[in-house]
mmCIF file of C-alpha atoms in Angstrom:
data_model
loop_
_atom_site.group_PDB
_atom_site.id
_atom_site.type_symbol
_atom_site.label_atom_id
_atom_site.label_comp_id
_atom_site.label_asym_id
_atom_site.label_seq_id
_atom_site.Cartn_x
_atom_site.Cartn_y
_atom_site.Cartn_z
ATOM 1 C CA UNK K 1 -14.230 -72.175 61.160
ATOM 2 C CA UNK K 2 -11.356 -73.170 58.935
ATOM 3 C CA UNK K 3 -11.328 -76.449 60.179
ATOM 4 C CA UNK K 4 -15.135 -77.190 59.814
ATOM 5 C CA UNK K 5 -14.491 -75.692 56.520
ATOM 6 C CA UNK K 6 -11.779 -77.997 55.429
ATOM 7 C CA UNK K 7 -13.778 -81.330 56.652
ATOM 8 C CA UNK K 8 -17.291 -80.254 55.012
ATOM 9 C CA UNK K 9 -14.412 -79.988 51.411
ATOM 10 C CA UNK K 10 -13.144 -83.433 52.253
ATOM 11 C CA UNK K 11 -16.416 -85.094 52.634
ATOM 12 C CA UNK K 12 -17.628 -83.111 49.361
ATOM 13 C CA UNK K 13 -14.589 -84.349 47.678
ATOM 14 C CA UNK K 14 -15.476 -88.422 48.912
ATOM 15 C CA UNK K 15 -19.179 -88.011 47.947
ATOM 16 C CA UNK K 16 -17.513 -86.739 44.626
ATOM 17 C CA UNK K 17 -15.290 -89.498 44.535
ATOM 18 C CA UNK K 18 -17.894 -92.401 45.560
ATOM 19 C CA UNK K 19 -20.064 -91.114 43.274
ATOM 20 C CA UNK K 20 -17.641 -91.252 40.135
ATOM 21 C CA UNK K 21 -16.976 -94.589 41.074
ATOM 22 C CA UNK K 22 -20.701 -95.859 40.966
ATOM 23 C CA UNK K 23 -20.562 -93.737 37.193
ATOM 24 C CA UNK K 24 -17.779 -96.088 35.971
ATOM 25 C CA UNK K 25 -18.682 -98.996 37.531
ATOM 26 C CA UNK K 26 -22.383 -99.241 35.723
ATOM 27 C CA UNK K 27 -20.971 -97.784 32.341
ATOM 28 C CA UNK K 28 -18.056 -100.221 32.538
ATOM 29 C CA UNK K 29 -20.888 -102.932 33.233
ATOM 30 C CA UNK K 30 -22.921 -101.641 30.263
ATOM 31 C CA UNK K 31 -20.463 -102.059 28.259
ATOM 32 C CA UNK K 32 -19.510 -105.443 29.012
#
């Protein structure tokens, strides 16, 4: 249980993580 836990947090945290990265990359684009 803890361990499913743990792995359904890290994949939350990359979808986080991916998705912040899309953010910057278009408003760093708009920007330009």
């Amino acid at each position: 249980n803890f361990v499913s836990l743990s792995i359904a947090r890290v994949s939350l945290f990359v979808m986080v993580s991916i998705h912040q990265d899309d953010v910057y990359k278009t408003t760093s684009s708009a920007y330009k």
